Short mmCIF file of C-alpha atoms and ligand atoms in Angstrom, two decimals:
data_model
loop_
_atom_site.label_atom_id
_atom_site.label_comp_id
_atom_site.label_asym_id
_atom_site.label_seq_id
_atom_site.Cartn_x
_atom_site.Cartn_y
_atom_site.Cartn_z
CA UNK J 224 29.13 -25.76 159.18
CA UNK J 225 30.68 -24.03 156.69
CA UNK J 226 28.71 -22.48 154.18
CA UNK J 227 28.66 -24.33 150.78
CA UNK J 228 29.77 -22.06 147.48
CA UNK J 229 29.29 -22.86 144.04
CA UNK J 230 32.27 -21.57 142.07
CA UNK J 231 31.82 -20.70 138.48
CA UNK J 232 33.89 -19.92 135.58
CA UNK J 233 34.24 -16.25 135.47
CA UNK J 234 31.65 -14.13 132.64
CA UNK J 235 32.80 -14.07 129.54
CA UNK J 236 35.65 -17.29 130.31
CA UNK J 237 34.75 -20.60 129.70
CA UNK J 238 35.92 -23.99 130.31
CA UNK J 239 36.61 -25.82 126.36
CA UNK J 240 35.59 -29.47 126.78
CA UNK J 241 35.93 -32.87 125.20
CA UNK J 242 34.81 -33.94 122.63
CA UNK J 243 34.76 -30.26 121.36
CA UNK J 244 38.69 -29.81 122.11
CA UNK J 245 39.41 -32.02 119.96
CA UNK J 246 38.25 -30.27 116.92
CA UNK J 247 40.31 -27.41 118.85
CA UNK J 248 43.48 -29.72 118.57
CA UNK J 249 42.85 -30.53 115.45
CA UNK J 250 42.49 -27.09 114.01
CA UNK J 251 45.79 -26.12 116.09
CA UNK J 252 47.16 -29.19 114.48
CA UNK J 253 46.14 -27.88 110.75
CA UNK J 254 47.61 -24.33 111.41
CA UNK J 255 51.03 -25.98 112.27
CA UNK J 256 51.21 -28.10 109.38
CA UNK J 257 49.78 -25.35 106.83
CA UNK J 258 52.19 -22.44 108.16
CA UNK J 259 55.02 -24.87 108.36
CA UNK J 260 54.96 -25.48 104.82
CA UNK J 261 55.07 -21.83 104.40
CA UNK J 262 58.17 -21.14 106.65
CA UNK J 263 57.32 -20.22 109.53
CA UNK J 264 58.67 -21.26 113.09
CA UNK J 265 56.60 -21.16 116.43
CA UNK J 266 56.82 -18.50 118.96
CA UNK J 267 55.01 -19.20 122.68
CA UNK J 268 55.60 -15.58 124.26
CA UNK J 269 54.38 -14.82 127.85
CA UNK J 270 50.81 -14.21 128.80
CA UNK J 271 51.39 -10.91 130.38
CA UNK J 272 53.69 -8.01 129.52
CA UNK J 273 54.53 -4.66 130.48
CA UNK J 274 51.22 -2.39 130.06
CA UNK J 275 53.88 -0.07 127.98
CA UNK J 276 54.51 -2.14 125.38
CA UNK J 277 50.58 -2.63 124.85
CA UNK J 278 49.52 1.23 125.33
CA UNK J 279 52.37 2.19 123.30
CA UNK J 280 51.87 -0.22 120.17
CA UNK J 281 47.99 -0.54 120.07
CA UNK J 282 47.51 2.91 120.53
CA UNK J 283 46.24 5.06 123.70
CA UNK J 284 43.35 6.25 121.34
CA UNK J 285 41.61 2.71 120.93
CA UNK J 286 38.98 0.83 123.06
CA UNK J 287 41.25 -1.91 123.26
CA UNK J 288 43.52 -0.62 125.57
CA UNK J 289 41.77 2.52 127.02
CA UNK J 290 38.86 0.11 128.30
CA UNK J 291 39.05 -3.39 127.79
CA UNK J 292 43.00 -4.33 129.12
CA UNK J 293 43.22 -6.59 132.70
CA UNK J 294 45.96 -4.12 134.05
CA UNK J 295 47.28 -4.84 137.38
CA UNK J 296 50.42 -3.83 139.55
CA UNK J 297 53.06 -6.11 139.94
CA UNK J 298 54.47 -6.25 143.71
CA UNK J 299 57.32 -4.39 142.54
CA UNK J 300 54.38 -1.72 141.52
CA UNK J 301 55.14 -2.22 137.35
CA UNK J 302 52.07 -2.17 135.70
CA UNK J 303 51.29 -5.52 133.80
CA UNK J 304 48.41 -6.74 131.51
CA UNK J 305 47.60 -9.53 130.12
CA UNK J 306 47.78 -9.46 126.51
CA UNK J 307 44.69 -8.40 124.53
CA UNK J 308 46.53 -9.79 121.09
CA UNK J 309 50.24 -11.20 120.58
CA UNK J 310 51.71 -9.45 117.72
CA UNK J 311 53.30 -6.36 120.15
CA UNK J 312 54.89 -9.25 122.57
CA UNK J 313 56.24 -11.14 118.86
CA UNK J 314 57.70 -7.52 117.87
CA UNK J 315 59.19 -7.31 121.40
CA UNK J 316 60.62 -10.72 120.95
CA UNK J 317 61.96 -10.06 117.75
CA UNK J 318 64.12 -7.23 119.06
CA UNK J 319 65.02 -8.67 122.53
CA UNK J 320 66.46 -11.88 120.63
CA UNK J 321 68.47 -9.93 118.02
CA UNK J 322 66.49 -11.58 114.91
CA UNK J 323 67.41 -8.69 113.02
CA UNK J 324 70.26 -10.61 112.58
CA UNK J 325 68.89 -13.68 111.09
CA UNK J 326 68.26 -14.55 107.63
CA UNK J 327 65.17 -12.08 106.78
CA UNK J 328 62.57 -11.95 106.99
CA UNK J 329 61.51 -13.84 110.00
CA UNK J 330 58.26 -15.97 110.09
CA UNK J 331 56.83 -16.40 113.11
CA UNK J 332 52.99 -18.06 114.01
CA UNK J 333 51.36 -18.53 117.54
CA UNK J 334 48.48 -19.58 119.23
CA UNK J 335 46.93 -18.62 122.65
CA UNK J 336 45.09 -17.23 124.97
CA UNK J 337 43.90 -13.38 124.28
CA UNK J 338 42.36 -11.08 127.06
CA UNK J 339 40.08 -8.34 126.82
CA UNK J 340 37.06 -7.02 128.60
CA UNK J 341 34.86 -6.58 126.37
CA UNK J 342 30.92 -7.24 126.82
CA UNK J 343 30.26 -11.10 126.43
CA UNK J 344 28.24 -11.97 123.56
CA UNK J 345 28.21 -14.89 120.70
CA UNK J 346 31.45 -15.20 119.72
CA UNK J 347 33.23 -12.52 122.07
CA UNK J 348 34.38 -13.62 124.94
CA UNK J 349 36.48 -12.05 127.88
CA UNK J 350 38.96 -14.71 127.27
CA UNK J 351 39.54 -15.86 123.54
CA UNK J 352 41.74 -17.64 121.43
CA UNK J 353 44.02 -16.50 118.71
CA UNK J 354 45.96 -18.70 116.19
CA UNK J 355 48.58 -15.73 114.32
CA UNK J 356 51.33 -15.17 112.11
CA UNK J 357 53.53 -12.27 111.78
CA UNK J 358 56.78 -11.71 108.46
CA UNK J 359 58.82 -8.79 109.94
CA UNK J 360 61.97 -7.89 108.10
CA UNK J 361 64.74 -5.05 109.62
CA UNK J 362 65.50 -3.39 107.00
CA UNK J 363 69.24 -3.03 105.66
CA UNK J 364 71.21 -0.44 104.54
CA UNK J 365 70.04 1.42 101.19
CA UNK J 366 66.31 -0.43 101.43
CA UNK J 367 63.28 1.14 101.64
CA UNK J 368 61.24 3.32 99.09
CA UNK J 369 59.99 3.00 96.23
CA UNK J 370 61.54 -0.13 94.80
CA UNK J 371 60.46 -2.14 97.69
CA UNK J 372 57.31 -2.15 96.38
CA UNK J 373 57.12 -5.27 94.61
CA UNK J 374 59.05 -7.53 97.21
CA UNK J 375 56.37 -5.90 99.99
CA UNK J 376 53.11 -6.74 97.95
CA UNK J 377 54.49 -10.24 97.06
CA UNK J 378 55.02 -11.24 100.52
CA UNK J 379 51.43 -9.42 101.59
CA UNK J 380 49.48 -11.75 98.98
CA UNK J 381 51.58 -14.99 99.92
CA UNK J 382 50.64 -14.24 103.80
CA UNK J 383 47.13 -14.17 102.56
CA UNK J 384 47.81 -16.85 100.42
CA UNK J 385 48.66 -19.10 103.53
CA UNK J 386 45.55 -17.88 105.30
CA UNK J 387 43.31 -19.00 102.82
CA UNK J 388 45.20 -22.56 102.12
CA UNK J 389 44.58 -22.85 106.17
CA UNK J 390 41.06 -22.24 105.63
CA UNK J 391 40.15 -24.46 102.53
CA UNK J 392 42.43 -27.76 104.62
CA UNK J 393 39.73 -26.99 106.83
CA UNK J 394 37.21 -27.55 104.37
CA UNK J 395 35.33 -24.20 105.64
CA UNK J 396 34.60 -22.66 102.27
CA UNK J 397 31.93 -19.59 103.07
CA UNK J 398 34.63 -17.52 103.92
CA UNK J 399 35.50 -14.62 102.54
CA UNK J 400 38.17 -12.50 102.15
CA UNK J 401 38.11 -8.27 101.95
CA UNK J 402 40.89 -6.29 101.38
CA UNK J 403 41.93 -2.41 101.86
CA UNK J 404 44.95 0.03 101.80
CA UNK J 405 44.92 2.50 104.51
CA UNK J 406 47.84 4.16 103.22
CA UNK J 407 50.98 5.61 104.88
CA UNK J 408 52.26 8.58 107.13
CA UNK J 409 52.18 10.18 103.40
CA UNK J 410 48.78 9.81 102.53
CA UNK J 411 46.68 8.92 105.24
CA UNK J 412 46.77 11.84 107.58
CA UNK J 413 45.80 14.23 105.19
CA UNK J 414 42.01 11.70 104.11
CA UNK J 415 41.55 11.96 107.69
CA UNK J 416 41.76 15.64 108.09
CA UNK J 417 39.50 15.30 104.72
CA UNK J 418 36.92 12.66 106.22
CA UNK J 419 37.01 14.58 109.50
CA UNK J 420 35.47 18.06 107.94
CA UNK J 421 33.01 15.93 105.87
CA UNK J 422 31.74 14.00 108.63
CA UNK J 423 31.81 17.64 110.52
CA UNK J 424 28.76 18.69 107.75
CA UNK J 425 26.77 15.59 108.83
CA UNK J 426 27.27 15.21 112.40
CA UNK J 427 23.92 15.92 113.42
CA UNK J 428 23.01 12.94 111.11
CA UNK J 429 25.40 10.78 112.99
CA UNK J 430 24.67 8.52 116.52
CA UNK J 431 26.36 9.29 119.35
CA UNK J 432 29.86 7.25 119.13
CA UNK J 433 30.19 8.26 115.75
CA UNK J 434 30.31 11.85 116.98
CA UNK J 435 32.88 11.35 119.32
CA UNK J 436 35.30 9.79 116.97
CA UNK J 437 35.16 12.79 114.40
CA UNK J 438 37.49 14.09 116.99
CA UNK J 439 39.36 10.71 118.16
CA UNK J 440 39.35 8.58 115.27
CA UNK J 441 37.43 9.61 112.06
CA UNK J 442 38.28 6.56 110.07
CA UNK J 443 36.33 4.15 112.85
CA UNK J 444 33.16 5.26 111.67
CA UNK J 445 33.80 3.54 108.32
CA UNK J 446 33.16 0.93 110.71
CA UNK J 447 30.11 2.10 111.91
CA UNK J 448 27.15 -0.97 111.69
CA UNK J 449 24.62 1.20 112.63
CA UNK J 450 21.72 1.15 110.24
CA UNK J 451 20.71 4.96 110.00
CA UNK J 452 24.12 5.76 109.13
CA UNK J 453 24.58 3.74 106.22
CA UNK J 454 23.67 6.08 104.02
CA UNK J 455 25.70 8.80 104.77
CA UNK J 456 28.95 6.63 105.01
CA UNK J 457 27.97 5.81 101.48
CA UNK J 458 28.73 9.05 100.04
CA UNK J 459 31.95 9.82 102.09
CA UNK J 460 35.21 10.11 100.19
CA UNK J 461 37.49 7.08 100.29
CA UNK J 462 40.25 6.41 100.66
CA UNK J 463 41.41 4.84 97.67
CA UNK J 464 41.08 8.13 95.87
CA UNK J 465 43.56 9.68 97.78
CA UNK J 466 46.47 7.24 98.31
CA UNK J 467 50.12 8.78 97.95
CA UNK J 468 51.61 7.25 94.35
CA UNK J 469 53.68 4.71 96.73
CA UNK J 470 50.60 3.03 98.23
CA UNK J 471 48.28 3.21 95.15
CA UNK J 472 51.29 1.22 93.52
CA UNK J 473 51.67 -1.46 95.96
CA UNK J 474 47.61 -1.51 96.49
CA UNK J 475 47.83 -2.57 92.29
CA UNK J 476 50.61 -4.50 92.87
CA UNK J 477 48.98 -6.85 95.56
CA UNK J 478 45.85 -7.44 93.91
CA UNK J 479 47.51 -8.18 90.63
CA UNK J 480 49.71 -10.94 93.44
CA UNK J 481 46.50 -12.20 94.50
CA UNK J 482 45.27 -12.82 91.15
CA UNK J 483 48.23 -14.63 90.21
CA UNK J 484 47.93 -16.42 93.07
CA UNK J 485 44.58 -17.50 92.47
CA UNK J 486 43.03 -16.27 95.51
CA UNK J 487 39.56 -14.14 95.62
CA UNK J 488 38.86 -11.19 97.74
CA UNK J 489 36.60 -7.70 97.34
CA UNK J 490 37.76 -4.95 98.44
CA UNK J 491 35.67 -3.34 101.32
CA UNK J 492 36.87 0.66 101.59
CA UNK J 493 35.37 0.33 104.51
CA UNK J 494 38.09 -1.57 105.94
CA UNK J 495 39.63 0.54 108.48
CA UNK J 496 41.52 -1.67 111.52
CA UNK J 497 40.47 -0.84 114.65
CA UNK J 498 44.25 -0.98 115.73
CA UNK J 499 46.26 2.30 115.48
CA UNK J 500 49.77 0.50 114.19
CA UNK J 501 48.56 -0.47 110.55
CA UNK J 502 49.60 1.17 107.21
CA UNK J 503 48.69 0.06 103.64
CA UNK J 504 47.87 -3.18 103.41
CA UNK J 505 44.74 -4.40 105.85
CA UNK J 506 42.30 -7.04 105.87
CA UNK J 507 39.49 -9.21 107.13
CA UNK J 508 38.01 -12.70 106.86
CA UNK J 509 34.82 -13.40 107.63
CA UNK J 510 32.29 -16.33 107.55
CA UNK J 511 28.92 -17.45 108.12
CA UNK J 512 26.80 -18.33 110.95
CA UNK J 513 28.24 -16.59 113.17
CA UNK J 514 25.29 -13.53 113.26
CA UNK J 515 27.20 -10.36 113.92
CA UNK J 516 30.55 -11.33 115.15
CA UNK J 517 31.29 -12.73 112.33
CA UNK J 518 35.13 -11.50 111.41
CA UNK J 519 37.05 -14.67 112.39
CA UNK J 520 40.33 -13.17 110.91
CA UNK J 521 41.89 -9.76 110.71
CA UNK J 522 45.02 -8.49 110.02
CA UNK J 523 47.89 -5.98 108.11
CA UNK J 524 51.24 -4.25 107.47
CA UNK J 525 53.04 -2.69 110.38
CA UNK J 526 55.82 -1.13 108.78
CA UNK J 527 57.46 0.58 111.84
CA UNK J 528 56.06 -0.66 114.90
CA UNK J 529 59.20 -2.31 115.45
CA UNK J 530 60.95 0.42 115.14
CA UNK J 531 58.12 2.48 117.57
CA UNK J 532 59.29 -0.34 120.08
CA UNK J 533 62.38 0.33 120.41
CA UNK J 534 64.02 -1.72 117.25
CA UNK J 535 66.01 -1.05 114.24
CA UNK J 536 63.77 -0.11 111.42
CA UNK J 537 62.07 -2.90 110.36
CA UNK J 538 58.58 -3.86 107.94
CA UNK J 539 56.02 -6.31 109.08
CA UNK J 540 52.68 -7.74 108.40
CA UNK J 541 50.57 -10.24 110.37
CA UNK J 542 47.08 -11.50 111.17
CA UNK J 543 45.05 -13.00 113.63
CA UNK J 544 42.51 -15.55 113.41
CA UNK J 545 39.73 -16.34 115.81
CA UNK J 546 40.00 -19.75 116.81
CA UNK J 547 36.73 -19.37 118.89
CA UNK J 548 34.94 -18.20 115.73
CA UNK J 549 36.35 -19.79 113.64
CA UNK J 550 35.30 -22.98 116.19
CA UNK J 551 31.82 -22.23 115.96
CA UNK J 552 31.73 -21.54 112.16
CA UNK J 553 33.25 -25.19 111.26
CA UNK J 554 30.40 -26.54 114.27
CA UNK J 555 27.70 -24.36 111.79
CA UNK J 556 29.25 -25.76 108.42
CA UNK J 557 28.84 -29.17 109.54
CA UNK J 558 32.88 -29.69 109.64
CA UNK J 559 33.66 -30.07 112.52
CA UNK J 560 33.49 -34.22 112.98
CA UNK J 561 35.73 -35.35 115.40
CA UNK J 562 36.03 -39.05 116.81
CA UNK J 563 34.20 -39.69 119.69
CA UNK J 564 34.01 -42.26 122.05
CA UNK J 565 36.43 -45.38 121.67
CA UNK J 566 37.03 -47.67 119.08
CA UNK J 567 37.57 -51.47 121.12
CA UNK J 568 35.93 -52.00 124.36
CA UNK J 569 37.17 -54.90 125.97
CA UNK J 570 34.73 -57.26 127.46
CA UNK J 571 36.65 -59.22 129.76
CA UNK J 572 35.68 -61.94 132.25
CA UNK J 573 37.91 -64.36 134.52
CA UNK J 574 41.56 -63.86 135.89
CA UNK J 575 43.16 -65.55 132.77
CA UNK J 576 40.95 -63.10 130.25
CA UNK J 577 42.46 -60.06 132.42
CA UNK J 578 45.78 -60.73 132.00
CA UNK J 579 45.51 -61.05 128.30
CA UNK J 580 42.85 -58.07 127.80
CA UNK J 581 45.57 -55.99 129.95
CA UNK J 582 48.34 -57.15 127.45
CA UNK J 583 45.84 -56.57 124.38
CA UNK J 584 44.68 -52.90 125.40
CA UNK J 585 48.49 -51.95 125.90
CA UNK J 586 48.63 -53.47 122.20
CA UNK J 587 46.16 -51.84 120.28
CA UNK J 588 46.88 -48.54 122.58
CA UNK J 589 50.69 -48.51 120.85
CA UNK J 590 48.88 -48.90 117.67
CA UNK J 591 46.89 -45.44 118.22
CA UNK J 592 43.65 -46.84 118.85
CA UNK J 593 41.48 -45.86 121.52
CA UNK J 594 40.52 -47.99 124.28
CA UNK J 595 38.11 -49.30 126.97
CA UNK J 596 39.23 -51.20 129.56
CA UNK J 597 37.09 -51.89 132.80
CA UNK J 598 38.95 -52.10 135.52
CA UNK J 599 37.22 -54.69 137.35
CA UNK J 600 35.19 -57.80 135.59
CA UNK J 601 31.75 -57.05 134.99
CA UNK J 602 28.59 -59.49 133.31
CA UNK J 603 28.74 -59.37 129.62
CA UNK J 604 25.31 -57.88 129.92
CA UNK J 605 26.52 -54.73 131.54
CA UNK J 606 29.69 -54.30 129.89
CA UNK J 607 28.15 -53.83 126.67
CA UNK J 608 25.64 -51.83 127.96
CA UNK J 609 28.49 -49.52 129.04
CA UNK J 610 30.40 -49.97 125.85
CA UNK J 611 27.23 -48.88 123.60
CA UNK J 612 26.80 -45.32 125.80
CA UNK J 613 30.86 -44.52 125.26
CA UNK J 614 30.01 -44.62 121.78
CA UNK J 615 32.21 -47.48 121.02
CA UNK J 616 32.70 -49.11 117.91
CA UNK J 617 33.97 -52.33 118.68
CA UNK J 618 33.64 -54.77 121.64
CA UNK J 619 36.52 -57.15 122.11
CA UNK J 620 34.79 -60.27 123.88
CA UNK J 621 37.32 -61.90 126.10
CA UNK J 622 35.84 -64.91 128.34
CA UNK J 623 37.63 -68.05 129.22
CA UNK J 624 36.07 -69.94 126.23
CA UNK J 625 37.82 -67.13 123.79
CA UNK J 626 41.34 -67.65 125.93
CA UNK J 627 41.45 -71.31 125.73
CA UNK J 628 40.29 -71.55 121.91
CA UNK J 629 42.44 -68.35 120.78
CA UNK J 630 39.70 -67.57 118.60
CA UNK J 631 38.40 -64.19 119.69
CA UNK J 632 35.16 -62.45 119.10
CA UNK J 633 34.87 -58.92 118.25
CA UNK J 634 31.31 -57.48 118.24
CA UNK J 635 30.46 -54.93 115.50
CA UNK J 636 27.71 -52.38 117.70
CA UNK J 637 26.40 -50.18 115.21
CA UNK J 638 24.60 -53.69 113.87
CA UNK J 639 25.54 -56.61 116.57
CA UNK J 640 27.95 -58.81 114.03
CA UNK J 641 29.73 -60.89 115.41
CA UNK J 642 33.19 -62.46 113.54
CA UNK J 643 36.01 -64.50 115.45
CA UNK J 644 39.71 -63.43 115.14
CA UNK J 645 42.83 -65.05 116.30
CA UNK J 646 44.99 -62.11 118.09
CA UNK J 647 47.39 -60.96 115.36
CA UNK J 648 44.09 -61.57 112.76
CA UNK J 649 42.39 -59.10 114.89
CA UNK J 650 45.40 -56.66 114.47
CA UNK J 651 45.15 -56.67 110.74
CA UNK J 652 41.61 -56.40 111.00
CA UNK J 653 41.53 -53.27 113.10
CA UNK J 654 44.24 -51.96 110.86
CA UNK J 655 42.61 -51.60 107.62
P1 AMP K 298 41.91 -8.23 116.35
O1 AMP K 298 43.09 -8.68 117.18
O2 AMP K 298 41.01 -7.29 117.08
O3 AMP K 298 42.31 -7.80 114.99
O4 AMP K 298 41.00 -9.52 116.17
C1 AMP K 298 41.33 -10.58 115.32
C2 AMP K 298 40.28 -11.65 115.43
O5 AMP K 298 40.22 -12.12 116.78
C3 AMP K 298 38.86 -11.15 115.18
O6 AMP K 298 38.57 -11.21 113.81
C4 AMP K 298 38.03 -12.13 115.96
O7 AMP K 298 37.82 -13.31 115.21
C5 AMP K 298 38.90 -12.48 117.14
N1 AMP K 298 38.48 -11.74 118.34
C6 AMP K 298 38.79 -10.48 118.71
N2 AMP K 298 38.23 -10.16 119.89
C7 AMP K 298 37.54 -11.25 120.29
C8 AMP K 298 36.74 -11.60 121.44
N3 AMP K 298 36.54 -10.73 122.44
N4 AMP K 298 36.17 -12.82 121.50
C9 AMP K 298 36.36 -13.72 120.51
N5 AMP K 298 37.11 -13.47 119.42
C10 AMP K 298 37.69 -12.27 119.31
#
């Protein structure tokens, strides 16, 4: 005999179930409607790209892709991955389909699967769920600089904007939104030369990872959680002090957007991305209950990634939400009600009562309600029984004293009512 195995989803994947996908749907459903209104179109890209396009847009530097991509070889020996986040594959899009060419810029939103490795915890899993948007405009001839400054900011805050309409239709209101500027190829490089020899003076002071990025990535240990740290970070310089006129401007100009937009942030100068293509603007959302995973959102400007792929020069800014997280935070905030079970069971008994519960379930069906129908006749007794535990609301009593009279009975469960309905009575009923 063969032995018997027990297959299980593999760590850090997990199977999403009813009723909890349809709160899933639902939020899907919201994100489509909200960034709709905003203009922007759906993309679906592939699943799995060419490792390049990852190693060379994330950066070689981060964990994301030096440790955490599912890399394979192809047969023909490429090396593929599945994607860790979408926006590289929406850039890659945008220049294989010529959309410099459209009317610009070009909004784009997704949703999907993400893969990383990372170690499976509350709210990180090996195989998560994204729901993101991405503006990216090629720029034309005699644009650029300076003067692009207000255009840029405006369409930063109205991206955020969007974000946080998405979030209030979803009636999750503890979230909240931080903002930063990183700067530019200007400014930046010379703070992190700057942070690098303070954080030099204390690195003693520092844990062990912290250490190793004053050489790989000094502006990661802004990021740093780790409680004996704190303190030091604290009196590091920031960033804001030392952005190049061009990025101070537009850092002004998008809060003053914001304001005028009516939507709150702080600003966290702390807020370094832990993705190497992001300049100026960058920016988080996070909410409660969620312990320490609790960033459902993240996101920036990309001015010249594009570009870095291959593309004609060309701005951008994006984000991603966490649909797992942000899953479990509407579950915590008591918002995430979702119908369950059916609304009409149909309690049929006799051949005659079949034929017309078969005709009345196809009915109500077309009508969008959900529907019960046993397949073979069972005692009243039972039936109910079995309509009660789907969490029904209704039971539509069918028996051959209901066909003959056309008066039918529908049975209220929540309190056993009872009222009698002739067919398109019923109808009207059900319909409100
Ligand atoms: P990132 O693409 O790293 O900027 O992440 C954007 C958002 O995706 C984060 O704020 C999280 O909400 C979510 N996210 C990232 N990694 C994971 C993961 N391993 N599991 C669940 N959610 C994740």
């Amino acid at each position: 005999m063969s032995e018997k195995r027990k297959f299980q989803a593999i760590k850090g994947t997990r199977d999403l179930l009813p009723p909890d996908t349809e709160l899933w749907n639902r939020v899907e459903q919201t994100a489509r409607q909200v960034f709709t209104t905003y203009g922007f179109g759906e993309i679906r890209p592939p699943i799995f790209e060419p490792t390049e396009l990852f190693a060379r847009s994330i950066g070689l530097d981060t964990d994301v892709v030096s440790k955490e991509m599912y890399t394979f070889a192809d047969r023909d020996e490429t090396s593929v991955s599945l994607r860790p986040e979408a926006t590289a594959s929406v850039c890659r899009a945008y220049i294989e389909h010529g959309m410099h060419a459209l009317p610009q810029p070009v909004r784009l939103f997704y949703t999907g699967p993400m893969f990383r490795r990372e170690r499976p915890q509350k709210g990180r899993y090996r195989q998560f769920y994204q729901i993101g948007a991405e503006i990216i405009e090629a720029l034309q001839q005699g644009q650029g600089g300076s003067k692009d400054i207000p255009k840029d900011a405006a369409i930063d805050a109205e991206l955020l904007e969007m974000l946080m309409a998405f979030f209030a239709r979803l009636e999750l209101h503890s979230v909240q939104l931080e903002i930063n500027s990183i700067g530019d190829r200007n400014c930046r490089p010379k703070y992190v030369e700057l942070l690098r020899a303070e954080l030099l003076k204390v690195k003693d002071q520092l844990g062990q990872d912290s250490q190793r990025r004053i050489d790989t990535n000094p502006l990661r240990v802004l990021d740093s959680k780790l409680e004996s740290e704190q303190a030091i970070i604290a009196t590091l310089p920031r960033i804001s002090d030392h952005l190049c006129a061009d990025c101070a401007a537009h850092y002004a100009e998008l809060k003053r957007q914001l304001d005028l937009r009516g939507v709150t942030y702080k600003e966290n100068w702390r807020l370094v991305r832990g993705l190497d293509y992001y300049m100026r603007t960058t920016f988080e959302i996070t909410a409660q209950g969620l312990g320490s995973q609790n960033a459902v959102c993240g996101g920036g400007r990309y001015d010249g990634l594009v570009e870095l792929l291959g593309g004609q020069p060309a701005k951008g800014i994006g984000f991603a939400i966490g649909e797992d997280r942000l899953i479990l935070s509407l579950q915590e905030a008591g918002k995430a009600d979702v119908p369950k079970g059916r609304d009409v069971y149909i309690a049929w008994m006799g051949a005659t009562a079949q034929a017309t519960a078969i005709r009345i379930a196809k009915v109500l069906r077309e009508n969008g309600f959900r529907v019960e129908l046993p397949p073979v006749e069972q005692k009243f007794g039972k039936t109910l029984g079995q309509a009660d535990k789907l969490g029904s609301r209704y039971a539509l009593i069918l028996g051959e004293d209901e066909i003959a009279s056309g008066q039918w009975t529908l049975k209220t469960l929540a309190d056993g009512s009872q009222t009698k309905f002739t067919e398109p009575q019923l109808l009207d009923f059900l319909r409100g």
